[in-house]
Short mmCIF file of C-alpha atoms in Angstrom, two decimals:
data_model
loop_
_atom_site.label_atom_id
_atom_site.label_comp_id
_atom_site.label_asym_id
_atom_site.label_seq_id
_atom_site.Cartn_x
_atom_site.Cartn_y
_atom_site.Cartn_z
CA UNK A 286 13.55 7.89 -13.15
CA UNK A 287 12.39 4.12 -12.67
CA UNK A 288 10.62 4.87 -9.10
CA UNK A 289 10.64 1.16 -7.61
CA UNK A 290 11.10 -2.01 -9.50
CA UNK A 291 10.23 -5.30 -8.54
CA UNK A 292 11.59 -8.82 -10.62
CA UNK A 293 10.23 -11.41 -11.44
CA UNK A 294 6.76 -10.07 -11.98
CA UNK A 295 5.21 -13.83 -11.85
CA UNK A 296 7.09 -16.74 -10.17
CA UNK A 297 5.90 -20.36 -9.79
CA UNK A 298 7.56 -22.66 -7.06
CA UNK A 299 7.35 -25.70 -5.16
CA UNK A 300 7.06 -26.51 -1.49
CA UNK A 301 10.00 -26.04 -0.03
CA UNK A 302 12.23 -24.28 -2.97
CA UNK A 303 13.57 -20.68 -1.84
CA UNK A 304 13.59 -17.69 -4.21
CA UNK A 305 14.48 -13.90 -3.43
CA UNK A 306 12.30 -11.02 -4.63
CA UNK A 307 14.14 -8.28 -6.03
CA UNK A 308 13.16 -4.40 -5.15
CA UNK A 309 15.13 -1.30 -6.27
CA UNK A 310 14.67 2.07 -5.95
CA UNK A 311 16.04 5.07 -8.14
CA UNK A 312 15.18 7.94 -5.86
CA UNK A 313 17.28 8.10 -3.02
CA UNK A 314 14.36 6.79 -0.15
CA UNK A 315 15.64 5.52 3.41
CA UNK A 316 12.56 4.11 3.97
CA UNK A 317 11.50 0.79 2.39
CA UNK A 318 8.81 -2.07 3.15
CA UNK A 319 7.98 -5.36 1.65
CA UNK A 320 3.85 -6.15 1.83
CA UNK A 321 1.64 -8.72 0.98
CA UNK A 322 -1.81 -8.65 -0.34
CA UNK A 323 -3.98 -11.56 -0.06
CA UNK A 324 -8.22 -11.85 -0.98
CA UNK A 325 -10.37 -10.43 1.93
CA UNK A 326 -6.98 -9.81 4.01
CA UNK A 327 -5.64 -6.49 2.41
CA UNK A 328 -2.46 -5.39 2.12
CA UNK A 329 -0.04 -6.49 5.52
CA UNK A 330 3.49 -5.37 6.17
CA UNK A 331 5.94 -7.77 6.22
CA UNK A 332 9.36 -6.28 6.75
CA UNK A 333 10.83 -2.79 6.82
CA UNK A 334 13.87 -0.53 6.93
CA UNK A 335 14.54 2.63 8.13
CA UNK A 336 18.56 2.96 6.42
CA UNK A 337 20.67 0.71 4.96
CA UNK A 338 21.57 -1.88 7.56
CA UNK A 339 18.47 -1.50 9.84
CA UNK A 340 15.13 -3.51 8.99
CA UNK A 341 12.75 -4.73 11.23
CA UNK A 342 9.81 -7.31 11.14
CA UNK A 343 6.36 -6.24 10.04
CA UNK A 344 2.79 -7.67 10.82
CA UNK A 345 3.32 -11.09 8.58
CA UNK A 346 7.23 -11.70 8.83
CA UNK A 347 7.39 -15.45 9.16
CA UNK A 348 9.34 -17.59 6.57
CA UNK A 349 10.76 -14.14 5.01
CA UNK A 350 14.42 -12.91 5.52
CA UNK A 351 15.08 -9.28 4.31
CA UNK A 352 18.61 -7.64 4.42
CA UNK A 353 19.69 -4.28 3.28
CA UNK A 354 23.39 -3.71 2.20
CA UNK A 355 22.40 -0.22 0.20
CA UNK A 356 20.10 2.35 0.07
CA UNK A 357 18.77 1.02 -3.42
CA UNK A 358 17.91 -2.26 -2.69
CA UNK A 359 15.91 -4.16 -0.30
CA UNK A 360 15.55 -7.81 -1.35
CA UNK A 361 12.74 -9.99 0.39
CA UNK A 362 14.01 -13.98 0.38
CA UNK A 363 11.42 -17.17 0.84
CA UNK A 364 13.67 -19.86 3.10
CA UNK A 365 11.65 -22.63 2.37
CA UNK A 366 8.06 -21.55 0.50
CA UNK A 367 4.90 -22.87 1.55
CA UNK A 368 1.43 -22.98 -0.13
CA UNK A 369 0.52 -20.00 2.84
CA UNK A 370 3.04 -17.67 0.78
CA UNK A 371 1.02 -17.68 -2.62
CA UNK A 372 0.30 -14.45 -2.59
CA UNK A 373 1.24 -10.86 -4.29
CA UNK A 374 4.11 -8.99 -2.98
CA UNK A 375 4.87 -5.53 -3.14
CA UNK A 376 7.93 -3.39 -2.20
CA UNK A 377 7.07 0.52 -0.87
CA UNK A 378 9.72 3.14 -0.22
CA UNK A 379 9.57 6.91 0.83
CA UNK A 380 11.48 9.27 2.82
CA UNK A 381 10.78 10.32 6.36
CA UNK A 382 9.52 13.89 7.36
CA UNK A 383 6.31 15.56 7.03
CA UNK A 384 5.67 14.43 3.84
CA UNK A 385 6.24 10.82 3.67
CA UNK A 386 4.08 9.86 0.29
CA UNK A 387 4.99 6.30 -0.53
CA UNK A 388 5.72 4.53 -3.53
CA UNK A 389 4.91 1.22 -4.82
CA UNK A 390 6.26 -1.16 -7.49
CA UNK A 391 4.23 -3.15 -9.71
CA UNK A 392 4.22 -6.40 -8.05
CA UNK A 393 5.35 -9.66 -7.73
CA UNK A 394 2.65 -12.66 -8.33
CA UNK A 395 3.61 -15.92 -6.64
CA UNK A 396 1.95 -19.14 -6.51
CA UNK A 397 3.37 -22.02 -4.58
CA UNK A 398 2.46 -25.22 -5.44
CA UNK B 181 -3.17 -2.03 17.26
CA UNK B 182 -4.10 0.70 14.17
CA UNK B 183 -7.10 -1.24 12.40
CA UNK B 184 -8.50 0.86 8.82
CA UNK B 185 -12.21 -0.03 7.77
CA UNK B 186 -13.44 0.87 4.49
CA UNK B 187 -16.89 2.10 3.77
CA UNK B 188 -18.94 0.80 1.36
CA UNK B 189 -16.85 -2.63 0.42
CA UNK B 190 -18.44 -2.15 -3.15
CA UNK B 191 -20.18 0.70 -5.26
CA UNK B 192 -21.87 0.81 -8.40
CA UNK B 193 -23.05 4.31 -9.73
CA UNK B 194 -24.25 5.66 -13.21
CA UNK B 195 -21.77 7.85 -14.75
CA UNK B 196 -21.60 11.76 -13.85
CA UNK B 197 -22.30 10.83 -10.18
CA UNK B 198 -20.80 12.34 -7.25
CA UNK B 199 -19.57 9.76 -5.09
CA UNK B 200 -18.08 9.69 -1.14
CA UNK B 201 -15.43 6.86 -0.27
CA UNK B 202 -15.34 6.42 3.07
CA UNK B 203 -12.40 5.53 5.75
CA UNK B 204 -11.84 5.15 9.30
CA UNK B 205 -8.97 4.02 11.91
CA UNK B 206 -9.14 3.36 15.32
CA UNK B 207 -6.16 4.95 16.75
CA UNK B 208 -5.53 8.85 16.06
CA UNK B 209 -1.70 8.89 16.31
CA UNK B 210 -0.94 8.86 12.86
CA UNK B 211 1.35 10.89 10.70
CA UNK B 212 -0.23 11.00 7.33
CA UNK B 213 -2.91 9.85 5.39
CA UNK B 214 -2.77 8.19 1.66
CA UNK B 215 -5.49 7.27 -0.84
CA UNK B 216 -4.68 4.68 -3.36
CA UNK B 217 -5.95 3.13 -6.54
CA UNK B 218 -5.49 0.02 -7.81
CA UNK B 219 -6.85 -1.72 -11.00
CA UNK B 220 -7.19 -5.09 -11.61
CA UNK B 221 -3.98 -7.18 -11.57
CA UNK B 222 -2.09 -3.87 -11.07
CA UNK B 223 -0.16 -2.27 -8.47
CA UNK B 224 -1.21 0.73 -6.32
CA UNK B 225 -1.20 4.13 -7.53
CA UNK B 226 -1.12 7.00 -4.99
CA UNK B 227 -3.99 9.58 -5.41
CA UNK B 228 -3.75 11.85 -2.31
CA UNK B 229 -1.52 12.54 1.13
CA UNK B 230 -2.71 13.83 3.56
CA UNK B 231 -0.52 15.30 6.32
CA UNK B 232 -1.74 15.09 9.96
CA UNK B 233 -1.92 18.99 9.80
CA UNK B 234 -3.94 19.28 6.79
CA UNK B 235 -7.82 19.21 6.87
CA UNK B 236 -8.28 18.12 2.84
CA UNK B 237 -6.19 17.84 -0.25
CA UNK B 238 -7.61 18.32 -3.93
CA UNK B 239 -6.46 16.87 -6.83
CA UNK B 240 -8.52 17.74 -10.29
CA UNK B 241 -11.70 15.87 -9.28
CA UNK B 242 -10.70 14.11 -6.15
CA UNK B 243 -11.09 15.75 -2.38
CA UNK B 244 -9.69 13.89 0.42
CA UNK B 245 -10.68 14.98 3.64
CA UNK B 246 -9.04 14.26 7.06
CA UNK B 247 -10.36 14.37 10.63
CA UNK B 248 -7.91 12.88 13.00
CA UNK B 249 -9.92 13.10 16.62
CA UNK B 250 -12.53 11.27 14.78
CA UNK B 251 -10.15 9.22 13.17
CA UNK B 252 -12.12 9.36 9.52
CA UNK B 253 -11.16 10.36 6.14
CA UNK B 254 -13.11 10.73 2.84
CA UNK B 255 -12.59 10.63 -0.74
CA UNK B 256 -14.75 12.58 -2.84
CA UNK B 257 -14.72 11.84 -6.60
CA UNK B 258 -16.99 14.50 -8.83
CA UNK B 259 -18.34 13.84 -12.06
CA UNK B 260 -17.61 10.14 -12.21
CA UNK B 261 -16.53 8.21 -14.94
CA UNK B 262 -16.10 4.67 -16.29
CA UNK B 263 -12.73 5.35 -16.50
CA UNK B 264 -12.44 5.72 -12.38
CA UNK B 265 -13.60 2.13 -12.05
CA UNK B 266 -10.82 0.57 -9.99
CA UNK B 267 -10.52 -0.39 -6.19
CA UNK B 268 -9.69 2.46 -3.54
CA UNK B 269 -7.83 1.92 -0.69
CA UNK B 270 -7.22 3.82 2.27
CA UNK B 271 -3.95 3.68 4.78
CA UNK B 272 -2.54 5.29 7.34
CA UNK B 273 0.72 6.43 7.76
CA UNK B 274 2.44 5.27 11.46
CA UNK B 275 5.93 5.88 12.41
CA UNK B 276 8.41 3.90 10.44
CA UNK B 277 6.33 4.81 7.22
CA UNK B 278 4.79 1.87 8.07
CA UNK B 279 1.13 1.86 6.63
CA UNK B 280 -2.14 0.26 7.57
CA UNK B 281 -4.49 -0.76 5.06
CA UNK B 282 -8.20 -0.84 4.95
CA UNK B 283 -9.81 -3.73 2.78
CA UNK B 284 -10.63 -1.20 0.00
CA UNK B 285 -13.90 -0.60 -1.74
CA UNK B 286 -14.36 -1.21 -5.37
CA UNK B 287 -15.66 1.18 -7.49
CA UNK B 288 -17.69 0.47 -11.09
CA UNK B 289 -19.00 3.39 -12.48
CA UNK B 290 -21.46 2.56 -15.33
CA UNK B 291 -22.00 4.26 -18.81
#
């Protein structure tokens, strides 16, 4: 049991270059969210989804797209990346109910240049 | 809009100490409660969830507490150790799953 994933776990661009974040899950969540943690801003939701087919913007969703074709994966994409998007990412999922403990992968460090 | 502040922003204690973490959110409908940690350069590792229903939770020598009217939580860590050095953030759980995060307060416990 893998729990989430998240590749690349470092990625390097240039203004204006897109890239796609990978996230996968191994234990059957409907839930899923993509965040970003910046210094002295915490962690801020960028998009989620409820079920495969259904996402929804977050707090911060500007200049991400997010799609989600199965239950496993929920892929964030960068259309064009600007210096604003250096950042670390992080994918979450869970299940919904009374008990709703999320899960987090290990990360994604970006740095555009 | 659900906005999580995190009391103190940094700690330093000698080891053995009994610490308090505190948390607090301004809007009272939430569904659950989580305390994570997170070490340097490292992703977040969940310590406790609180349901809305529950009062506390207790794992080995952590104690999360939960008041919802008052819209605080607390994380109490006994017998500290160097080891438990790490930041310690608080969120809440709204619908969606989506979560609200405080800024975190890092933690160095001294030997």
């Amino acid at each position: 049991n893998a729990g989430v994933t998240q590749t690349p776990k470092f990625q390097v661009l240039k203004t204006g270059q897109s890239m796609t974040l990978q996230c996968a899950q191994d234990m059957n969540h409907e839930y899923m969210s993509w965040y970003r943690q910046d210094p002295g801003m915490g962690l801020r939701l960028i998009h989620y989804s409820v079920g495969a087919g259904i996402t929804d913007q977050g707090e911060v969703p500007n200049g991400y797209n997010v799609s989600r074709s199965t239950t496993e994966d929920f892929p964030l994409r960068l259309l064009s990346a600007a210096p604003s998007q250096t950042s670390v990412y992080f994918c979450a999922s869970s299940n919904p109910g009374g008990y709703n403990e999320q899960f987090f992968g290990p990360g994604t460090r970006l740095t555009v240049l | 809009k659900q906005e999580v502040t995190q009391i103190p922003a940094a700690l330093s204690v000698p080891e053995g100490e009994n610490l308090v973490l505190n948390c607090s959110f301004t809007d009272s409908a939430i569904y659950n409660l989580q305390w994570f940690r997170q070490d340097p350069g490292k992703g977040l590792t969940s310590l406790l969830l609180i349901q809305s229903s529950q009062r506390e939770q207790t794992s080995g020598r952590l104690n999360a507490s939960l008041d919802k009217s008052s819209g605080r939580s607390t994380l109490y860590i006994a017998a500290s150790q160097p080891g438990d050095s790490a930041t310690y953030l608080c969120a809440v759980i709204w619908w969606g799953n989506k979560l609200v995060f405080g800024a975190g307060t890092i933690l160095r416990v001294k030997s």
